[in-house]
Amino acid sequence: MAVYTPVPEHEVQALLSRLKLGELQQLSGISAGIENSNFFVDCSAGRYVLTVFERLTPAQLPFYLGLMQHLAAKGLPVPAPQADAQGQILFELQGKPAAVVSCLRGSHQLSPNVFHCEQLGHCLARLHLAVADFPLFQPNLRGLPWWQQVAPTLLDQLPADTAALLRDELHYQLELAGSAAYQELPRGAIHADLFRDNAMFEGLPGREQLCGVFDFYFAGVDSFLFDLAVCLNDWCIDLASGRLIEERATALVAAYEAERPLSAAEHRLLPALLRAAALRFWLSRLDDWYRPRDAQLLKPHDPTHFERVLRERRLNPWHAMKDAT
């Protein structure tokens, strides 16, 4: 999303011609995010998003692009990859893999209320149901193996109490991952990064309708409960304290369960997965903060936010069902 690789307009025009999308009118870099180079492409056929992939390889990308194709075909409001006459959806620009997807309408809802959280819960559950017949497999590349790899590289740069927290939580999550209950959690392809800025709404203020979710480039096969926990930790919190706002959280889970009821084990392990989701994003923000990459328009996120969220989840475990202990 930050611009690491500027792309000449003549290369973009050549790709648009291959996709039969007409003439390039404007190309502008997108400043949000930190992983890929993204651009708005305005052309004769409308507005699209061009992504140049900075870390993902051509071998990994068919999973992400195929997942978006699959979900779009199922009627989910996701960007649809654009194909050439041979059906190809993965291309090359500046020596790097690239793709063009449809641009969603609407705008972000960065101050969600219960109504917005309910819509997200319904959409997330429908997404999880829709992947039942998705044939491709790709592990969550920011899952536990990545945590184990990255955490040791950060410990020496952290204050002693913060490093102790990181060590203790990683040990807890390793123990959890080895448990029978965790290994039996329902799994499939998940978004894994469905923050407020990866969803679009449109409509009257306060009653905006969810009209799209995007940025599937952290997707992977993992537990559906982890995906739900990621959303709860972003959509349903008090930003200053990291505390879950229970009204929003309860509404999001209830809407999710209206489409896909959680099992007893999922309810029981939700507090642990909320901790896991906080750890994942704390680690990635620490990594970006202490090992920054050069990029136009890049501004790393503050890692202390998810440290605060993790400490709050450890201190005050939250159950969607109060008797799920």
C-alpha atoms as a printed R data frame, in Angstrom:
    type eleno elety resid chain resno       x       y       z
1   ATOM     1    CA   MET     A     1   0.000   0.000   0.000
2   ATOM     2    CA   ALA     A     2   2.856   2.400   0.689
3   ATOM     3    CA   VAL     A     3   4.714   3.122  -2.561
4   ATOM     4    CA   TYR     A     4   8.017   1.239  -2.656
5   ATOM     5    CA   THR     A     5   8.125   0.744  -6.432
6   ATOM     6    CA   PRO     A     6   7.101   3.674  -8.654
7   ATOM     7    CA   VAL     A     7   5.669   2.426 -11.957
8   ATOM     8    CA   PRO     A     8   6.018   4.326 -15.260
9   ATOM     9    CA   GLU     A     9   2.721   5.312 -16.827
10  ATOM    10    CA   HIS     A    10   3.592   3.644 -20.141
11  ATOM    11    CA   GLU     A    11   3.883   0.257 -18.358
12  ATOM    12    CA   VAL     A    12   0.518   0.778 -16.696
13  ATOM    13    CA   GLN     A    13  -1.024   1.700 -20.044
14  ATOM    14    CA   ALA     A    14   0.361  -1.469 -21.614
15  ATOM    15    CA   LEU     A    15  -1.247  -3.537 -18.864
16  ATOM    16    CA   LEU     A    16  -4.563  -1.705 -19.228
17  ATOM    17    CA   SER     A    17  -4.527  -2.412 -22.948
18  ATOM    18    CA   ARG     A    18  -3.892  -6.096 -22.266
19  ATOM    19    CA   LEU     A    19  -6.876  -6.100 -19.895
20  ATOM    20    CA   LYS     A    20  -9.011  -4.133 -22.386
21  ATOM    21    CA   LEU     A    21  -9.667  -1.388 -19.824
22  ATOM    22    CA   GLY     A    22  -8.989   1.511 -22.185
23  ATOM    23    CA   GLU     A    23  -6.807   4.592 -21.787
24  ATOM    24    CA   LEU     A    24  -4.987   5.615 -18.612
25  ATOM    25    CA   GLN     A    25  -6.305   8.934 -17.310
26  ATOM    26    CA   GLN     A    26  -4.596   9.237 -13.927
27  ATOM    27    CA   LEU     A    27  -2.224   7.176 -11.776
28  ATOM    28    CA   SER     A    28  -1.874   8.055  -8.080
29  ATOM    29    CA   GLY     A    29  -0.089   6.295  -5.229
30  ATOM    30    CA   ILE     A    30  -2.047   5.135  -2.173
31  ATOM    31    CA   SER     A    31  -0.410   6.105   1.112
32  ATOM    32    CA   ALA     A    32  -2.254   3.768   3.521
33  ATOM    33    CA   GLY     A    33  -0.741   0.465   4.603
34  ATOM    34    CA   ILE     A    34   2.807  -0.842   4.671
35  ATOM    35    CA   GLU     A    35   3.230  -4.064   2.648
36  ATOM    36    CA   ASN     A    36   2.770  -3.431  -1.083
37  ATOM    37    CA   SER     A    37   2.889  -0.616  -3.617
38  ATOM    38    CA   ASN     A    38  -0.716   0.335  -4.435
39  ATOM    39    CA   PHE     A    39  -2.062   2.847  -6.928
40  ATOM    40    CA   PHE     A    40  -5.455   4.158  -7.938
41  ATOM    41    CA   VAL     A    41  -5.762   3.732 -11.708
42  ATOM    42    CA   ASP     A    42  -8.358   5.912 -13.409
43  ATOM    43    CA   CYS     A    43  -8.985   4.813 -16.977
44  ATOM    44    CA   SER     A    44 -11.665   4.668 -19.642
45  ATOM    45    CA   ALA     A    45 -13.357   1.699 -17.967
46  ATOM    46    CA   GLY     A    46 -13.479   3.344 -14.521
47  ATOM    47    CA   ARG     A    47 -11.332   3.257 -11.386
48  ATOM    48    CA   TYR     A    48  -9.217   0.236 -10.437
49  ATOM    49    CA   VAL     A    49  -6.459  -0.560  -7.958
50  ATOM    50    CA   LEU     A    50  -3.050  -1.659  -9.171
51  ATOM    51    CA   THR     A    51  -0.908  -3.573  -6.667
52  ATOM    52    CA   VAL     A    52   2.794  -4.269  -7.089
53  ATOM    53    CA   PHE     A    53   3.721  -6.986  -4.597
54  ATOM    54    CA   GLU     A    54   6.860  -6.304  -2.591
55  ATOM    55    CA   ARG     A    55   7.149  -9.411  -0.408
56  ATOM    56    CA   LEU     A    56   4.765 -12.028  -1.748
57  ATOM    57    CA   THR     A    57   6.141 -14.271  -4.478
58  ATOM    58    CA   PRO     A    58   4.542 -15.357  -7.762
59  ATOM    59    CA   ALA     A    59   4.182 -18.826  -6.221
60  ATOM    60    CA   GLN     A    60   2.172 -17.459  -3.267
61  ATOM    61    CA   LEU     A    61  -0.049 -15.005  -5.112
62  ATOM    62    CA   PRO     A    62  -2.441 -17.437  -6.850
63  ATOM    63    CA   PHE     A    63  -3.884 -18.208  -3.397
64  ATOM    64    CA   TYR     A    64  -4.703 -14.572  -2.612
65  ATOM    65    CA   LEU     A    65  -5.981 -13.630  -6.046
66  ATOM    66    CA   GLY     A    66  -7.850 -16.928  -6.370
67  ATOM    67    CA   LEU     A    67  -9.505 -16.360  -3.000
68  ATOM    68    CA   MET     A    68 -10.741 -12.947  -4.119
69  ATOM    69    CA   GLN     A    69 -12.066 -14.441  -7.358
70  ATOM    70    CA   HIS     A    70 -13.801 -17.204  -5.409
71  ATOM    71    CA   LEU     A    71 -15.439 -14.835  -2.932
72  ATOM    72    CA   ALA     A    72 -16.532 -12.401  -5.652
73  ATOM    73    CA   ALA     A    73 -18.140 -15.295  -7.540
74  ATOM    74    CA   LYS     A    74 -20.012 -16.216  -4.338
75  ATOM    75    CA   GLY     A    75 -21.450 -12.711  -4.123
76  ATOM    76    CA   LEU     A    76 -19.198 -11.367  -1.381
77  ATOM    77    CA   PRO     A    77 -18.393  -7.630  -1.683
78  ATOM    78    CA   VAL     A    78 -14.680  -7.987  -2.475
79  ATOM    79    CA   PRO     A    79 -12.438  -6.593  -5.229
80  ATOM    80    CA   ALA     A    80 -12.448  -8.773  -8.340
81  ATOM    81    CA   PRO     A    81  -9.073  -9.435 -10.032
82  ATOM    82    CA   GLN     A    82  -9.100  -8.403 -13.686
83  ATOM    83    CA   ALA     A    83  -8.150 -11.079 -16.232
84  ATOM    84    CA   ASP     A    84  -6.691 -10.837 -19.724
85  ATOM    85    CA   ALA     A    85  -8.034 -12.739 -22.741
86  ATOM    86    CA   GLN     A    86  -6.291 -15.925 -21.568
87  ATOM    87    CA   GLY     A    87  -7.765 -15.673 -18.060
88  ATOM    88    CA   GLN     A    88  -4.459 -14.619 -16.480
89  ATOM    89    CA   ILE     A    89  -4.767 -12.378 -13.397
90  ATOM    90    CA   LEU     A    90  -1.107 -12.165 -12.294
91  ATOM    91    CA   PHE     A    91   1.264  -9.938 -14.249
92  ATOM    92    CA   GLU     A    92   4.705  -8.311 -13.921
93  ATOM    93    CA   LEU     A    93   5.670  -4.646 -13.595
94  ATOM    94    CA   GLN     A    94   9.161  -3.367 -12.847
95  ATOM    95    CA   GLY     A    95  10.327  -6.940 -12.405
96  ATOM    96    CA   LYS     A    96   7.779  -7.608  -9.656
97  ATOM    97    CA   PRO     A    97   4.421  -9.438  -9.622
98  ATOM    98    CA   ALA     A    98   1.377  -7.213 -10.041
99  ATOM    99    CA   ALA     A    99  -2.408  -7.382 -10.295
100 ATOM   100    CA   VAL     A   100  -5.296  -5.067 -11.118
101 ATOM   101    CA   VAL     A   101  -8.549  -5.368  -9.149
102 ATOM   102    CA   SER     A   102 -11.852  -3.524  -9.192
103 ATOM   103    CA   CYS     A   103 -12.037  -0.514  -6.874
104 ATOM   104    CA   LEU     A   104 -14.726  -0.620  -4.214
105 ATOM   105    CA   ARG     A   105 -17.070   2.305  -3.771
106 ATOM   106    CA   GLY     A   106 -17.709   4.037  -0.442
107 ATOM   107    CA   SER     A   107 -15.408   5.189   2.329
108 ATOM   108    CA   HIS     A   108 -13.931   3.915   5.582
109 ATOM   109    CA   GLN     A   109 -15.908   3.981   8.817
110 ATOM   110    CA   LEU     A   110 -13.144   4.668  11.341
111 ATOM   111    CA   SER     A   111 -15.548   5.326  14.237
112 ATOM   112    CA   PRO     A   112 -17.850   2.297  14.037
113 ATOM   113    CA   ASN     A   113 -20.975   1.939  16.124
114 ATOM   114    CA   VAL     A   114 -23.036  -1.150  16.956
115 ATOM   115    CA   PHE     A   115 -24.798  -1.000  13.584
116 ATOM   116    CA   HIS     A   116 -21.501  -1.117  11.667
117 ATOM   117    CA   CYS     A   117 -20.174  -3.946  13.850
118 ATOM   118    CA   GLU     A   118 -23.303  -6.001  13.233
119 ATOM   119    CA   GLN     A   119 -22.840  -5.687   9.487
120 ATOM   120    CA   LEU     A   120 -19.222  -6.712   9.760
121 ATOM   121    CA   GLY     A   121 -20.172  -9.775  11.824
122 ATOM   122    CA   HIS     A   122 -22.653 -10.944   9.179
123 ATOM   123    CA   CYS     A   123 -20.145 -10.368   6.359
124 ATOM   124    CA   LEU     A   124 -17.275 -12.117   8.137
125 ATOM   125    CA   ALA     A   125 -19.372 -15.208   8.847
126 ATOM   126    CA   ARG     A   126 -20.586 -15.348   5.241
127 ATOM   127    CA   LEU     A   127 -16.976 -15.130   4.107
128 ATOM   128    CA   HIS     A   128 -16.053 -18.067   6.344
129 ATOM   129    CA   LEU     A   129 -18.967 -20.111   5.018
130 ATOM   130    CA   ALA     A   130 -18.075 -19.260   1.416
131 ATOM   131    CA   VAL     A   131 -14.576 -20.760   1.593
132 ATOM   132    CA   ALA     A   132 -15.859 -24.283   2.349
133 ATOM   133    CA   ASP     A   133 -15.186 -25.289  -1.271
134 ATOM   134    CA   PHE     A   134 -12.161 -23.062  -1.938
135 ATOM   135    CA   PRO     A   135  -9.519 -25.563  -3.144
136 ATOM   136    CA   LEU     A   136  -6.230 -23.705  -2.642
137 ATOM   137    CA   PHE     A   137  -4.086 -23.808   0.487
138 ATOM   138    CA   GLN     A   138  -1.687 -21.261   1.901
139 ATOM   139    CA   PRO     A   139  -0.725 -21.077   5.589
140 ATOM   140    CA   ASN     A   140  -1.174 -17.854   7.505
141 ATOM   141    CA   LEU     A   141   2.273 -16.387   6.806
142 ATOM   142    CA   ARG     A   142   1.991 -14.158   9.880
143 ATOM   143    CA   GLY     A   143   0.996 -17.039  12.141
144 ATOM   144    CA   LEU     A   144   2.849 -18.782  14.947
145 ATOM   145    CA   PRO     A   145   5.980 -19.822  12.979
146 ATOM   146    CA   TRP     A   146   6.493 -16.178  11.985
147 ATOM   147    CA   TRP     A   147   5.990 -15.060  15.605
148 ATOM   148    CA   GLN     A   148   8.676 -17.521  16.695
149 ATOM   149    CA   GLN     A   149  11.033 -16.241  14.022
150 ATOM   150    CA   VAL     A   150  10.562 -12.512  14.598
151 ATOM   151    CA   ALA     A   151  10.214 -12.230  18.387
152 ATOM   152    CA   PRO     A   152  13.856 -13.138  19.211
153 ATOM   153    CA   THR     A   153  15.120 -10.421  16.849
154 ATOM   154    CA   LEU     A   154  13.219  -7.770  18.811
155 ATOM   155    CA   LEU     A   155  13.813  -8.711  22.438
156 ATOM   156    CA   ASP     A   156  17.145  -6.896  22.842
157 ATOM   157    CA   GLN     A   157  15.590  -3.640  21.609
158 ATOM   158    CA   LEU     A   158  12.747  -3.619  24.133
159 ATOM   159    CA   PRO     A   159  12.642  -2.491  27.774
160 ATOM   160    CA   ALA     A   160  13.017  -5.403  30.194
161 ATOM   161    CA   ASP     A   161   9.364  -5.509  31.254
162 ATOM   162    CA   THR     A   162   8.161  -5.330  27.644
163 ATOM   163    CA   ALA     A   163  10.537  -8.091  26.565
164 ATOM   164    CA   ALA     A   164   9.298 -10.208  29.484
165 ATOM   165    CA   LEU     A   165   5.715  -9.699  28.321
166 ATOM   166    CA   LEU     A   166   6.621 -10.763  24.796
167 ATOM   167    CA   ARG     A   167   8.425 -13.900  25.987
168 ATOM   168    CA   ASP     A   168   5.586 -14.889  28.307
169 ATOM   169    CA   GLU     A   169   2.844 -14.377  25.735
170 ATOM   170    CA   LEU     A   170   4.734 -16.261  23.046
171 ATOM   171    CA   HIS     A   171   5.186 -19.173  25.472
172 ATOM   172    CA   TYR     A   172   1.448 -19.091  26.262
173 ATOM   173    CA   GLN     A   173   0.508 -19.141  22.581
174 ATOM   174    CA   LEU     A   174   2.896 -22.037  21.901
175 ATOM   175    CA   GLU     A   175   1.261 -24.032  24.683
176 ATOM   176    CA   LEU     A   176  -2.192 -23.139  23.343
177 ATOM   177    CA   ALA     A   177  -1.305 -24.173  19.779
178 ATOM   178    CA   GLY     A   178  -0.291 -27.604  21.034
179 ATOM   179    CA   SER     A   179  -3.585 -28.254  22.802
180 ATOM   180    CA   ALA     A   180  -6.206 -30.611  21.404
181 ATOM   181    CA   ALA     A   181  -8.962 -27.989  21.703
182 ATOM   182    CA   TYR     A   182  -7.004 -25.486  19.609
183 ATOM   183    CA   GLN     A   183  -6.159 -28.016  16.921
184 ATOM   184    CA   GLU     A   184  -9.833 -28.927  16.564
185 ATOM   185    CA   LEU     A   185 -10.986 -25.355  15.902
186 ATOM   186    CA   PRO     A   186 -12.797 -24.948  12.546
187 ATOM   187    CA   ARG     A   187 -10.399 -23.665   9.899
188 ATOM   188    CA   GLY     A   188 -10.315 -22.372   6.367
189 ATOM   189    CA   ALA     A   189  -9.126 -19.426   4.336
190 ATOM   190    CA   ILE     A   190  -9.450 -16.255   6.422
191 ATOM   191    CA   HIS     A   191  -8.870 -12.561   5.759
192 ATOM   192    CA   ALA     A   192  -6.602 -12.192   8.828
193 ATOM   193    CA   ASP     A   193  -6.379  -8.376   8.562
194 ATOM   194    CA   LEU     A   194  -9.959  -7.083   8.451
195 ATOM   195    CA   PHE     A   195  -9.374  -3.766  10.195
196 ATOM   196    CA   ARG     A   196 -11.674  -0.766   9.876
197 ATOM   197    CA   ASP     A   197  -9.534   0.655   7.077
198 ATOM   198    CA   ASN     A   198 -10.018  -2.536   5.041
199 ATOM   199    CA   ALA     A   199 -13.792  -2.114   4.802
200 ATOM   200    CA   MET     A   200 -15.956   0.343   2.890
201 ATOM   201    CA   PHE     A   201 -19.352   1.800   3.754
202 ATOM   202    CA   GLU     A   202 -21.773   4.118   2.020
203 ATOM   203    CA   GLY     A   203 -25.094   5.719   2.921
204 ATOM   204    CA   LEU     A   204 -26.579   8.116   5.439
205 ATOM   205    CA   PRO     A   205 -24.363   9.089   8.398
206 ATOM   206    CA   GLY     A   206 -24.747   6.617  11.240
207 ATOM   207    CA   ARG     A   207 -26.628   4.141   9.044
208 ATOM   208    CA   GLU     A   208 -23.968   3.447   6.442
209 ATOM   209    CA   GLN     A   209 -24.155   0.088   4.705
210 ATOM   210    CA   LEU     A   210 -21.116  -2.179   4.427
211 ATOM   211    CA   CYS     A   211 -20.373  -2.350   0.709
212 ATOM   212    CA   GLY     A   212 -16.961  -3.962   0.528
213 ATOM   213    CA   VAL     A   213 -13.963  -5.567   2.236
214 ATOM   214    CA   PHE     A   214 -10.521  -5.641   0.653
215 ATOM   215    CA   ASP     A   215  -6.757  -6.137   1.095
216 ATOM   216    CA   PHE     A   216  -6.658  -9.942   1.229
217 ATOM   217    CA   TYR     A   217  -2.872 -10.096   0.988
218 ATOM   218    CA   PHE     A   218  -2.442 -11.338   4.568
219 ATOM   219    CA   ALA     A   219  -5.037 -14.071   4.015
220 ATOM   220    CA   GLY     A   220  -4.226 -17.682   4.810
221 ATOM   221    CA   VAL     A   221  -5.654 -20.868   6.196
222 ATOM   222    CA   ASP     A   222  -6.102 -20.500   9.946
223 ATOM   223    CA   SER     A   223  -8.865 -20.758  12.519
224 ATOM   224    CA   PHE     A   224 -12.023 -18.772  11.818
225 ATOM   225    CA   LEU     A   225 -11.910 -17.753  15.480
226 ATOM   226    CA   PHE     A   226  -8.591 -15.956  14.931
227 ATOM   227    CA   ASP     A   227 -10.205 -13.925  12.129
228 ATOM   228    CA   LEU     A   228 -13.072 -12.996  14.446
229 ATOM   229    CA   ALA     A   229 -10.608 -12.021  17.189
230 ATOM   230    CA   VAL     A   230  -8.711  -9.725  14.800
231 ATOM   231    CA   CYS     A   231 -11.955  -7.890  14.048
232 ATOM   232    CA   LEU     A   232 -12.995  -7.619  17.702
233 ATOM   233    CA   ASN     A   233  -9.603  -6.151  18.625
234 ATOM   234    CA   ASP     A   234  -9.964  -3.373  16.063
235 ATOM   235    CA   TRP     A   235 -13.673  -2.670  15.584
236 ATOM   236    CA   CYS     A   236 -14.778  -2.978  19.197
237 ATOM   237    CA   ILE     A   237 -12.170  -1.250  21.335
238 ATOM   238    CA   ASP     A   238 -11.613   1.995  23.149
239 ATOM   239    CA   LEU     A   239  -8.508   3.263  21.366
240 ATOM   240    CA   ALA     A   240  -7.082   5.057  24.387
241 ATOM   241    CA   SER     A   241  -7.129   2.057  26.713
242 ATOM   242    CA   GLY     A   242  -7.422  -0.983  24.424
243 ATOM   243    CA   ARG     A   243 -10.477  -2.052  26.425
244 ATOM   244    CA   LEU     A   244 -13.188  -3.957  24.553
245 ATOM   245    CA   ILE     A   245 -16.414  -1.985  24.253
246 ATOM   246    CA   GLU     A   246 -18.784  -4.768  25.226
247 ATOM   247    CA   GLU     A   247 -21.861  -3.457  23.432
248 ATOM   248    CA   ARG     A   248 -20.030  -3.452  20.106
249 ATOM   249    CA   ALA     A   249 -18.264  -6.760  20.729
250 ATOM   250    CA   THR     A   250 -21.473  -8.526  21.743
251 ATOM   251    CA   ALA     A   251 -23.269  -7.178  18.667
252 ATOM   252    CA   LEU     A   252 -20.484  -8.272  16.317
253 ATOM   253    CA   VAL     A   253 -20.378 -11.824  17.704
254 ATOM   254    CA   ALA     A   254 -24.189 -12.131  17.744
255 ATOM   255    CA   ALA     A   255 -24.378 -11.072  14.094
256 ATOM   256    CA   TYR     A   256 -21.621 -13.526  13.206
257 ATOM   257    CA   GLU     A   257 -23.454 -16.339  15.002
258 ATOM   258    CA   ALA     A   258 -26.666 -15.540  13.146
259 ATOM   259    CA   GLU     A   259 -24.827 -16.841  10.057
260 ATOM   260    CA   ARG     A   260 -22.343 -19.309  11.560
261 ATOM   261    CA   PRO     A   261 -22.834 -20.338  15.205
262 ATOM   262    CA   LEU     A   262 -19.652 -20.745  17.223
263 ATOM   263    CA   SER     A   263 -18.932 -24.102  18.813
264 ATOM   264    CA   ALA     A   264 -18.563 -24.475  22.578
265 ATOM   265    CA   ALA     A   265 -14.791 -24.804  22.083
266 ATOM   266    CA   GLU     A   266 -14.687 -21.582  20.055
267 ATOM   267    CA   HIS     A   267 -16.517 -19.709  22.793
268 ATOM   268    CA   ARG     A   268 -14.172 -21.170  25.378
269 ATOM   269    CA   LEU     A   269 -11.004 -20.227  23.473
270 ATOM   270    CA   LEU     A   270 -12.084 -16.758  22.338
271 ATOM   271    CA   PRO     A   271 -10.185 -14.952  25.151
272 ATOM   272    CA   ALA     A   272  -6.991 -16.793  24.183
273 ATOM   273    CA   LEU     A   273  -7.436 -15.973  20.499
274 ATOM   274    CA   LEU     A   274  -8.027 -12.311  21.344
275 ATOM   275    CA   ARG     A   275  -4.592 -12.420  22.962
276 ATOM   276    CA   ALA     A   276  -3.156 -14.169  19.893
277 ATOM   277    CA   ALA     A   277  -4.571 -11.522  17.548
278 ATOM   278    CA   ALA     A   278  -3.131  -8.738  19.706
279 ATOM   279    CA   LEU     A   279   0.282 -10.440  19.760
280 ATOM   280    CA   ARG     A   280   0.333 -10.882  15.984
281 ATOM   281    CA   PHE     A   281  -0.174  -7.184  15.272
282 ATOM   282    CA   TRP     A   282   2.062  -6.052  18.116
283 ATOM   283    CA   LEU     A   283   4.878  -8.138  16.611
284 ATOM   284    CA   SER     A   284   4.352  -6.865  13.072
285 ATOM   285    CA   ARG     A   285   4.301  -3.259  14.247
286 ATOM   286    CA   LEU     A   286   7.416  -3.797  16.352
287 ATOM   287    CA   ASP     A   287   9.121  -5.330  13.318
288 ATOM   288    CA   ASP     A   288   8.165  -2.390  11.098
289 ATOM   289    CA   TRP     A   289   9.200   0.083  13.796
290 ATOM   290    CA   TYR     A   290  12.638  -1.363  14.521
291 ATOM   291    CA   ARG     A   291  13.407  -2.660  11.039
292 ATOM   292    CA   PRO     A   292  11.820  -0.076   8.725
293 ATOM   293    CA   ARG     A   293  11.910  -0.356   4.948
294 ATOM   294    CA   ASP     A   294  12.414   2.567   2.594
295 ATOM   295    CA   ALA     A   295   9.185   3.607   0.905
296 ATOM   296    CA   GLN     A   296   7.563   6.699  -0.477
297 ATOM   297    CA   LEU     A   297   4.547   7.752   1.643
298 ATOM   298    CA   LEU     A   298   5.292   5.173   4.382
299 ATOM   299    CA   LYS     A   299   4.478   5.936   8.017
300 ATOM   300    CA   PRO     A   300   4.909   2.943  10.381
301 ATOM   301    CA   HIS     A   301   2.138   2.298  12.923
302 ATOM   302    CA   ASP     A   302   2.859   2.812  16.615
303 ATOM   303    CA   PRO     A   303   3.498  -0.627  18.180
304 ATOM   304    CA   THR     A   304   2.517   0.482  21.694
305 ATOM   305    CA   HIS     A   305  -1.159   0.392  20.691
306 ATOM   306    CA   PHE     A   306  -1.226  -3.407  20.414
307 ATOM   307    CA   GLU     A   307   1.011  -3.827  23.435
308 ATOM   308    CA   ARG     A   308  -1.729  -1.994  25.328
309 ATOM   309    CA   VAL     A   309  -4.403  -4.206  23.755
310 ATOM   310    CA   LEU     A   310  -2.504  -7.363  24.694
311 ATOM   311    CA   ARG     A   311  -2.027  -6.273  28.298
312 ATOM   312    CA   GLU     A   312  -5.746  -5.498  28.526
313 ATOM   313    CA   ARG     A   313  -6.739  -8.888  27.060
314 ATOM   314    CA   ARG     A   314  -4.515 -10.677  29.572
315 ATOM   315    CA   LEU     A   315  -5.845  -8.658  32.502
316 ATOM   316    CA   ASN     A   316  -9.523  -8.749  31.512
317 ATOM   317    CA   PRO     A   317 -10.391 -11.851  29.444
318 ATOM   318    CA   TRP     A   318 -13.616 -11.414  27.485
319 ATOM   319    CA   HIS     A   319 -16.184 -14.121  26.721
320 ATOM   320    CA   ALA     A   320 -19.042 -13.585  24.299
321 ATOM   321    CA   MET     A   321 -21.001 -16.006  26.525
322 ATOM   322    CA   LYS     A   322 -20.539 -15.282  30.196
323 ATOM   323    CA   ASP     A   323 -20.784 -18.970  31.133
324 ATOM   324    CA   ALA     A   324 -18.190 -20.097  28.553
325 ATOM   325    CA   THR     A   325 -15.438 -20.594  31.124
